CSV table of C-alpha atoms and ligand atoms in Angstrom, one decimal:
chain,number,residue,atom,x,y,z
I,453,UNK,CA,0.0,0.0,0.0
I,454,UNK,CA,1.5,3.4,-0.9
I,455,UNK,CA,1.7,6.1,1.9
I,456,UNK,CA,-1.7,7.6,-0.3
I,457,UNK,CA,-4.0,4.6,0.3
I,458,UNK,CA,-2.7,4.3,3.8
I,459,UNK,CA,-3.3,7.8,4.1
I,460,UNK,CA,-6.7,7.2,3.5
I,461,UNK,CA,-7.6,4.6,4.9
I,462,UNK,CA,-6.2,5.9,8.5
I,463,UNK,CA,-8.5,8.8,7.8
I,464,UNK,CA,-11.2,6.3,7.0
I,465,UNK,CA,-10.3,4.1,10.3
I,466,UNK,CA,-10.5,7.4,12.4
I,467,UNK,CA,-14.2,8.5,11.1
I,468,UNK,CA,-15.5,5.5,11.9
I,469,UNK,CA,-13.9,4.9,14.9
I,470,UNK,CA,-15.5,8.1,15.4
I,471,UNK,CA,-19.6,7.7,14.8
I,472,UNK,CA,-19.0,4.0,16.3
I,473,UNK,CA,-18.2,6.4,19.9
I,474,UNK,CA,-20.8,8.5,19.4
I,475,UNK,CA,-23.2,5.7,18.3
I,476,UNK,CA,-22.4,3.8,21.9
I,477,UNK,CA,-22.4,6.7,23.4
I,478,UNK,CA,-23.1,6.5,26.5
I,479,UNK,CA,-21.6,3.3,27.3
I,480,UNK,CA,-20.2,4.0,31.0
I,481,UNK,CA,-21.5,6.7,33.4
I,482,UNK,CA,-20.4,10.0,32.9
I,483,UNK,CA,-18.9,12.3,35.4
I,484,UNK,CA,-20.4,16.2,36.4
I,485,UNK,CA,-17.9,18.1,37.9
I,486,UNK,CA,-19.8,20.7,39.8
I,487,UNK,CA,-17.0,23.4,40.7
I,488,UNK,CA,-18.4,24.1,44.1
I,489,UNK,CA,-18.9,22.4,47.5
I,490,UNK,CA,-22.3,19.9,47.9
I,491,UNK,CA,-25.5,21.7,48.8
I,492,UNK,CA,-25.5,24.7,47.0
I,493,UNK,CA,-27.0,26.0,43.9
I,494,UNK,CA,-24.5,24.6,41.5
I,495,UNK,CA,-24.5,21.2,43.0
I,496,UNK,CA,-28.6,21.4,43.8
I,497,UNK,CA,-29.3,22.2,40.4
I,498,UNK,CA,-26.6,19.7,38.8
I,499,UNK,CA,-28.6,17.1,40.9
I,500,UNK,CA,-32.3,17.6,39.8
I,501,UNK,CA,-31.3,17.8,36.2
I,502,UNK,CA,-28.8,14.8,36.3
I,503,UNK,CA,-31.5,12.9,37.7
I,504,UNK,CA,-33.9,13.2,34.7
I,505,UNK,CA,-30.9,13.2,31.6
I,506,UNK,CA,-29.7,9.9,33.6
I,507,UNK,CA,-32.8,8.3,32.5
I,508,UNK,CA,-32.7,9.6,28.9
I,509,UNK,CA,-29.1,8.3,28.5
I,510,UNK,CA,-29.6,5.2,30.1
I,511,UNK,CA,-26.3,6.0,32.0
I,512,UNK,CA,-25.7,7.8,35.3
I,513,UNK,CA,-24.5,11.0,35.7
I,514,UNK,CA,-22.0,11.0,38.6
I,515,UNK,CA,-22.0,14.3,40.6
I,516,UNK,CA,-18.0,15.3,41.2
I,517,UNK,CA,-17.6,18.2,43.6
I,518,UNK,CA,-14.3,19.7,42.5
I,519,UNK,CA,-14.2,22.6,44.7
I,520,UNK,CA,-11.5,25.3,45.0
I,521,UNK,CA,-10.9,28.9,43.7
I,522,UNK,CA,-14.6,30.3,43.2
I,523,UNK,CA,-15.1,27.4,40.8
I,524,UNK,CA,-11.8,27.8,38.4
I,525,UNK,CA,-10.4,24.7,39.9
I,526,UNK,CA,-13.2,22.3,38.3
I,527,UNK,CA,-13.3,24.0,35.6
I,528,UNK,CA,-9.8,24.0,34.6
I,529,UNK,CA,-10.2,19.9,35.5
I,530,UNK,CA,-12.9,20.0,33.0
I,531,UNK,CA,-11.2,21.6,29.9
I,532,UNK,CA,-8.3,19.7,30.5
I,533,UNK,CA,-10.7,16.0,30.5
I,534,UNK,CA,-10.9,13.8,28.2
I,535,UNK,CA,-13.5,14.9,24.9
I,536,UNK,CA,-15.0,12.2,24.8
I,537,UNK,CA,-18.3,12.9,26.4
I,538,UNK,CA,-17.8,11.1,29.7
I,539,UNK,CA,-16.7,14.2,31.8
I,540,UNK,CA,-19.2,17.4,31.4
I,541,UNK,CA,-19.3,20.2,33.6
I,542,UNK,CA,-21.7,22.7,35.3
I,543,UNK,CA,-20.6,26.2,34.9
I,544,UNK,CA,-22.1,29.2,36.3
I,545,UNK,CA,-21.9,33.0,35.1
I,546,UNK,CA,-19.0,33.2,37.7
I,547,UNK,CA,-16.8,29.9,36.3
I,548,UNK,CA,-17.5,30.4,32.8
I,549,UNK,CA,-17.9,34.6,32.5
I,550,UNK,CA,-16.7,36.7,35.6
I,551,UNK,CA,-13.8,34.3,35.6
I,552,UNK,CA,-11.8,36.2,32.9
I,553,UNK,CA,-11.7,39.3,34.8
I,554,UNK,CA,-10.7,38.6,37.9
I,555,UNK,CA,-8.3,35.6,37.0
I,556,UNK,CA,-5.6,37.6,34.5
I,557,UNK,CA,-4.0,33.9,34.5
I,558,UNK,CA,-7.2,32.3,34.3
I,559,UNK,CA,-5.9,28.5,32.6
I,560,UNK,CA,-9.0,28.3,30.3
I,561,UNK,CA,-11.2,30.2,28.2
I,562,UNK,CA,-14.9,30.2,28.5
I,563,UNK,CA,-15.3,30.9,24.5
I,564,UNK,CA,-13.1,28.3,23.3
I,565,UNK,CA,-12.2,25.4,25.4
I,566,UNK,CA,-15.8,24.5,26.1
I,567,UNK,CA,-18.1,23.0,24.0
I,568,UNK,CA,-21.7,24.5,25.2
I,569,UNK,CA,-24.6,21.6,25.6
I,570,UNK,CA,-27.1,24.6,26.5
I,571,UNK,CA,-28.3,26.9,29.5
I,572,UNK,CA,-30.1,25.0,32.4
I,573,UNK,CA,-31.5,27.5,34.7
I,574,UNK,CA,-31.9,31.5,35.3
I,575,UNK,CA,-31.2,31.9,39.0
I,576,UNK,CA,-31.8,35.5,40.3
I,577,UNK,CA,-29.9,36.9,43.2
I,578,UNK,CA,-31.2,37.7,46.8
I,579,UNK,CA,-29.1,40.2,48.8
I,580,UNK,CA,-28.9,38.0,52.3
I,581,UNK,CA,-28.6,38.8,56.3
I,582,UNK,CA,-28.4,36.4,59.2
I,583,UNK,CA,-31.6,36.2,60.9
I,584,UNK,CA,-30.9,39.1,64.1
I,585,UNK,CA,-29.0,41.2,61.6
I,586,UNK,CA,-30.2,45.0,63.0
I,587,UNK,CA,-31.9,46.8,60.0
I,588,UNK,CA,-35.6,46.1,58.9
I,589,UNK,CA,-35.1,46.5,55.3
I,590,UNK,CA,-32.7,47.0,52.3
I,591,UNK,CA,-32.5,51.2,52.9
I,592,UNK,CA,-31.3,50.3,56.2
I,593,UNK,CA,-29.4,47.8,55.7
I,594,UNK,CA,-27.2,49.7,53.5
I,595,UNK,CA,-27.0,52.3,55.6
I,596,UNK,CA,-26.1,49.8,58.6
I,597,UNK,CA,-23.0,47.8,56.5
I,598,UNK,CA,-21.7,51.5,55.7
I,599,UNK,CA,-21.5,52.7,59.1
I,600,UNK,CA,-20.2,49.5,60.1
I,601,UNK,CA,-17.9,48.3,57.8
I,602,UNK,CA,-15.1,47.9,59.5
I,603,UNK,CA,-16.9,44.8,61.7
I,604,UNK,CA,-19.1,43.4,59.1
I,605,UNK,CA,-18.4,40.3,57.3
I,606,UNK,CA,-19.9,39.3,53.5
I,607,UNK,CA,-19.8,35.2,52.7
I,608,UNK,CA,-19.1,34.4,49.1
I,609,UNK,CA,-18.0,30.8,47.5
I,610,UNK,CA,-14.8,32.3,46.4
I,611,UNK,CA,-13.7,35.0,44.0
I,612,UNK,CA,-14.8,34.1,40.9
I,613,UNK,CA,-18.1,32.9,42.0
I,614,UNK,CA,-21.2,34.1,41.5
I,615,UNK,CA,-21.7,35.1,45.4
I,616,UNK,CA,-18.8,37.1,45.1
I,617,UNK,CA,-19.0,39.0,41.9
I,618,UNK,CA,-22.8,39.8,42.4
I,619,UNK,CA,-21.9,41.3,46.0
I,620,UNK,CA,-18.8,43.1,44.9
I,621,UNK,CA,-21.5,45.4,42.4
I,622,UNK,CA,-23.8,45.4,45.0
I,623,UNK,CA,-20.5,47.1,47.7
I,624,UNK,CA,-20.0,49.2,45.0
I,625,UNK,CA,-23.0,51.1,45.1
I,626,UNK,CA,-23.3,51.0,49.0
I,627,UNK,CA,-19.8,52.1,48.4
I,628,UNK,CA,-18.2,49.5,51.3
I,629,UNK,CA,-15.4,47.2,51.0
I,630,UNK,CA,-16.7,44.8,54.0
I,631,UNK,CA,-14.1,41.5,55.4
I,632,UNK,CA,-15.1,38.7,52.4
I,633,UNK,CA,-15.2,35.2,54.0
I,634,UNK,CA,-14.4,32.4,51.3
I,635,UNK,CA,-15.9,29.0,51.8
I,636,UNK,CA,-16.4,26.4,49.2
I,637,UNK,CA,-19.3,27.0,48.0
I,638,UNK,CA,-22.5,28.6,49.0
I,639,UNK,CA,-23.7,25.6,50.6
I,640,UNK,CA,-21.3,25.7,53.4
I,641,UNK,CA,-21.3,29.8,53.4
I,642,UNK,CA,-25.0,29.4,54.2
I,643,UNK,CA,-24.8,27.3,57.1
I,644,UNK,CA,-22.5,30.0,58.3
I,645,UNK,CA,-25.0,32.6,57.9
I,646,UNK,CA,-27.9,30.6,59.0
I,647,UNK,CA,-25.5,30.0,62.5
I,648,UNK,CA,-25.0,34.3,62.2
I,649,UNK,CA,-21.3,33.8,62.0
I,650,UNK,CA,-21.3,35.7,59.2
I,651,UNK,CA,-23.0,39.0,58.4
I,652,UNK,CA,-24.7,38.9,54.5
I,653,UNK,CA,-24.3,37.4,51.3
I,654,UNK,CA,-25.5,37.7,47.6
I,655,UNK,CA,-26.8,34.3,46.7
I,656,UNK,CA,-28.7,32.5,43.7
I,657,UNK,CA,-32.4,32.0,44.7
I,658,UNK,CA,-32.0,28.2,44.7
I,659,UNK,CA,-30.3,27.8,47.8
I,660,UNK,CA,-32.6,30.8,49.5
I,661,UNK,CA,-36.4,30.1,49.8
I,662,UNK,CA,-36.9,27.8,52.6
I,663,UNK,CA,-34.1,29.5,54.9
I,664,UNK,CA,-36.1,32.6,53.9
I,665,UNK,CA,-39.5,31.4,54.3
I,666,UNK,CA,-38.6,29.6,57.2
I,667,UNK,CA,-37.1,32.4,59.2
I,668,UNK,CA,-33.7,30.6,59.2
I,669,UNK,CA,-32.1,33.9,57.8
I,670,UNK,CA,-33.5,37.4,56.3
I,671,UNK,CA,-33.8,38.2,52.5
I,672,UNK,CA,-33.8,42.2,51.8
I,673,UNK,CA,-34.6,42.1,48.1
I,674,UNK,CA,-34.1,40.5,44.4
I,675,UNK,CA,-32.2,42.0,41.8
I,676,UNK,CA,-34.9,41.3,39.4
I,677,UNK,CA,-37.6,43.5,37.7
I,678,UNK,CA,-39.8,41.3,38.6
I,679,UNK,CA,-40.8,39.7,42.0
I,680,UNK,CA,-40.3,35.6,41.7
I,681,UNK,CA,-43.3,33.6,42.8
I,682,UNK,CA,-41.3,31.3,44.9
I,683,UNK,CA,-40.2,34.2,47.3
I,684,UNK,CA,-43.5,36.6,47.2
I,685,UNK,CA,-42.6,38.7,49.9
I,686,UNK,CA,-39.5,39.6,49.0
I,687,UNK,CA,-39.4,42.8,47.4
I,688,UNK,CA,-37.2,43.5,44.1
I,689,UNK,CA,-34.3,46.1,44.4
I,690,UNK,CA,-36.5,48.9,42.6
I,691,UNK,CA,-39.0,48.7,45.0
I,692,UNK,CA,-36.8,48.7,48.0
I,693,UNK,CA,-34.7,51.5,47.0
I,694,UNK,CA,-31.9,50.6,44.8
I,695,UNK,CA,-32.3,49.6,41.6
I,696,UNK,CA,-29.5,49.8,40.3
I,697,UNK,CA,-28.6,46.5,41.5
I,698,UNK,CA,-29.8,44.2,39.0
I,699,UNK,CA,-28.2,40.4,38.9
I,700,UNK,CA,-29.3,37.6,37.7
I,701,UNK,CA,-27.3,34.5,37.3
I,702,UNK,CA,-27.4,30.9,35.3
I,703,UNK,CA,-25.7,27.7,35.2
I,704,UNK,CA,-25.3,25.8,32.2
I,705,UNK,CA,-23.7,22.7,30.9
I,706,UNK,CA,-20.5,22.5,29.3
I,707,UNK,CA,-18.2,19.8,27.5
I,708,UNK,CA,-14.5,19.9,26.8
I,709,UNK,CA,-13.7,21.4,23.5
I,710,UNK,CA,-13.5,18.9,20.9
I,711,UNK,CA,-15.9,16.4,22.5
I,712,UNK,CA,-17.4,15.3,19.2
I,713,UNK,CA,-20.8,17.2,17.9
I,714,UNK,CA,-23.1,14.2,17.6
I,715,UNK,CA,-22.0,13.4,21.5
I,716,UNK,CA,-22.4,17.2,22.5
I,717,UNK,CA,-26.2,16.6,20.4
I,718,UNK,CA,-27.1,13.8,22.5
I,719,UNK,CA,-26.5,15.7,26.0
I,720,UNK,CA,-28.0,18.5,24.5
I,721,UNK,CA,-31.4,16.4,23.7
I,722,UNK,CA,-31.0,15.2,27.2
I,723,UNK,CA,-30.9,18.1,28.5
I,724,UNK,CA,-33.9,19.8,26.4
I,725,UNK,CA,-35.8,16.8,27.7
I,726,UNK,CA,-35.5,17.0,31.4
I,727,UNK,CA,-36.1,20.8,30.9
I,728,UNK,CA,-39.3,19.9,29.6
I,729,UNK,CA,-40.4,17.1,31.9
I,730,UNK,CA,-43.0,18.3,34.8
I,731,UNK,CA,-41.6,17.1,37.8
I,732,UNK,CA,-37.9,18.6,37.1
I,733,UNK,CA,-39.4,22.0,36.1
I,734,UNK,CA,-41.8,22.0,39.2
I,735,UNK,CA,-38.6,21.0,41.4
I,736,UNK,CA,-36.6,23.7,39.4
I,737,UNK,CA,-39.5,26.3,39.9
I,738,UNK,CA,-40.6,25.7,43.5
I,739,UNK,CA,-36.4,26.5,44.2
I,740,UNK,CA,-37.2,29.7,42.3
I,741,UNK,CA,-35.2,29.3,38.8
I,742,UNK,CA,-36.2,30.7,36.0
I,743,UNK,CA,-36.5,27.8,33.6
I,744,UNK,CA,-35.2,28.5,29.6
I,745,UNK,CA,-37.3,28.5,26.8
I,746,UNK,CA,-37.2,28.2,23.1
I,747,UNK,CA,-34.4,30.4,22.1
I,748,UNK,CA,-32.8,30.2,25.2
I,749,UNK,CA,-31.9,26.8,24.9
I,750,UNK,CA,-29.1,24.9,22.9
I,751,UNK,CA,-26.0,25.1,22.3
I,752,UNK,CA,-25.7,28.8,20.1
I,753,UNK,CA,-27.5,30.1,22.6
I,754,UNK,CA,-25.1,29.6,25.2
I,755,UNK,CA,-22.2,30.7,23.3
I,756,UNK,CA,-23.7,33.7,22.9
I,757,UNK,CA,-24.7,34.1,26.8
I,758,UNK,CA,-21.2,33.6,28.0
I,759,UNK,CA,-19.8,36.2,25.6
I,760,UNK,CA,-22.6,38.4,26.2
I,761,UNK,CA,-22.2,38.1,30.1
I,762,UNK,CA,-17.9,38.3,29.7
I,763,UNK,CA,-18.3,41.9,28.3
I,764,UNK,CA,-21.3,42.5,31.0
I,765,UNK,CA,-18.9,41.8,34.1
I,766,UNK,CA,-15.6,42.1,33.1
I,767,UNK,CA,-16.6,46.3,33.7
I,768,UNK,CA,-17.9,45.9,37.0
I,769,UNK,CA,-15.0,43.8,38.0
I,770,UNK,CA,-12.4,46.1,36.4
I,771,UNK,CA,-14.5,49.2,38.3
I,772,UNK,CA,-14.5,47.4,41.5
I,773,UNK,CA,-9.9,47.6,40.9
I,774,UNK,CA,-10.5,43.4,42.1
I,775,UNK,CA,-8.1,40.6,40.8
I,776,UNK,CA,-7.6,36.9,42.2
I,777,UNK,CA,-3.7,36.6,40.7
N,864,LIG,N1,-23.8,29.9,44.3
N,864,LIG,C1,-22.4,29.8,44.4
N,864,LIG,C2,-21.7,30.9,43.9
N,864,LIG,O1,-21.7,31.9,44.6
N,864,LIG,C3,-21.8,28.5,44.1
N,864,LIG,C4,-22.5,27.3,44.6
N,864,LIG,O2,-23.3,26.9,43.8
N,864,LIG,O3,-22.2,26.8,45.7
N,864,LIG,O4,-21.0,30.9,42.8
């Protein structure tokens, strides 16, 4: 055979080797690295939607907790997995957007070393007290974490995340640079807050209704337009006096660039599905997420949410003078 023919039929070897993967595909369980400590949004949300797609790809999705610098360390695990389908990730608007701004060294890019499988949920943030924190509502609260910055403490899930990025807009118009207390996620940080060993924290609605609802700690306002009929009482920033703090995060699903289209197509349909069953959008709603529709779903559209929300945040960061490196 000359080197032409052998050429060839390498290429020819390679394709099929190729559609025979992503025919099989799934053949083992595949593993979701959630960048963030078990319990939080990330990890709550990974959970009710890898329940559902485990069903539709007859193959379980295994829930990794790879925790460690606001969610860059799991995500730098994921780009650098395997692309073959069997190690996905759930990013977050702080992983796979805020990210480039505050890491100048960051060891991936959200554009272009992810493969987007789609958008999974809309998750609005709450600006957070512990339960005896001293003002009634978000005027005075404001007013209280200015006049006493120097003691007050703000729980994020490290910088980078979505707890952290959200608050540091939200201390720029109170104008207060408070003590920031990392923890893992916000699981762990609301534990802390529940036990009033920290003072606030901006957090995605998921983790927030029942400690709300349940007196476990206080909720001042959303950063929404709109209120969300999971939290009723809560009022939105406009109404309680400061509306220029407007945030509203997402996770999504991701898979390491170069995981092969028709293997990124079948998560994606998996994904669609569980976004359309009852019981995972009524789990998803009661939690407060907003649940994506039509064009917010797929693959383009995700691409162009994270560039959309990189040149939303990487101003604020920049404004805020905040870097991790
Ligand atoms: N909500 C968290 C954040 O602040 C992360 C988590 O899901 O635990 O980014």
């Amino acid at each position: 055979m000359n080197f032409r023919k052998l050429a060839a039929a390498a290429l020819t070897l390679a394709a099929a080797t190729y559609s025979a993967a992503a025919q099989e595909y799934p053949a083992r369980p595949i593993t979701l690295i959630v960048p963030f400590a078990a319990g939080g949004p990330t990890d709550v949300i990974s959970r009710i939607i890898g329940d559902h797609m485990s069903k539709t790809l007859g193959q379980q999705l295994v829930i990794e907790n790879a925790v460690g610098a606001g969610g860059t360390t799991g995500s730098t695990r994921a780009k650098r997995a395997n692309p073959d389908g069997y190690t996905i990730i759930m990013g977050h608007l702080g992983t796979h957007a805020a990210s480039v701004a505050l890491y100048p060294n960051l060891a991936y890019n959200p554009s272009t070393d992810f493969e987007p499988i789609g958008l999974v949920a809309g998750t609005p943030i709450v600006i957070l007290a512990r339960k005896d924190f001293p003002a009634k509502d978000l005027k005075e609260f404001a007013a209280y974490v200015k006049a006493n910055e120097a003691k007050i403490n703000m729980a994020h899930a490290g910088v980078g995340s979505v707890s952290f990025t959200t608050c540091l807009l939200l201390n720029s118009i109170m104008g207060v640079k408070p003590t920031s207390v990392p923890f893992n996620g916000t699981g762990p940080a609301m534990n802390a807050l529940v036990g009033s060993q920290v003072d606030y924290m901006c957090d995605q609605i998921v983790n927030v209704v029942s400690q709300i609802t349940g007196g476990a700690i206080k909720g001042y306002a959303i950063a929404t337009p709109e209120r969300n009929a999971a939290l009723k009482d809560v009022p939105t920033t406009t109404e309680a006096g400061m509306k220029e703090f407007q945030a509203s995060a997402w996770n999504a699903l991701f898979a390491p660039k170069d995981t092969p289209k028709p293997i990124v197509d079948k998560i994606t349909a998996a994904l669609d599905k569980a976004l359309d069953d009852e019981l995972t959008r009524k789990r998803l709603l009661e939690l407060g997420s907003d649940i994506p529709n039509g064009p917010r779903r797929g693959q383009a559209a995700l691409a162009t949410l994270v560039s959309s929300e990189i040149a939303k945040w990487s101003p604020v960061i920049k404004a805020a003078g905040v870097s991790a490196n």
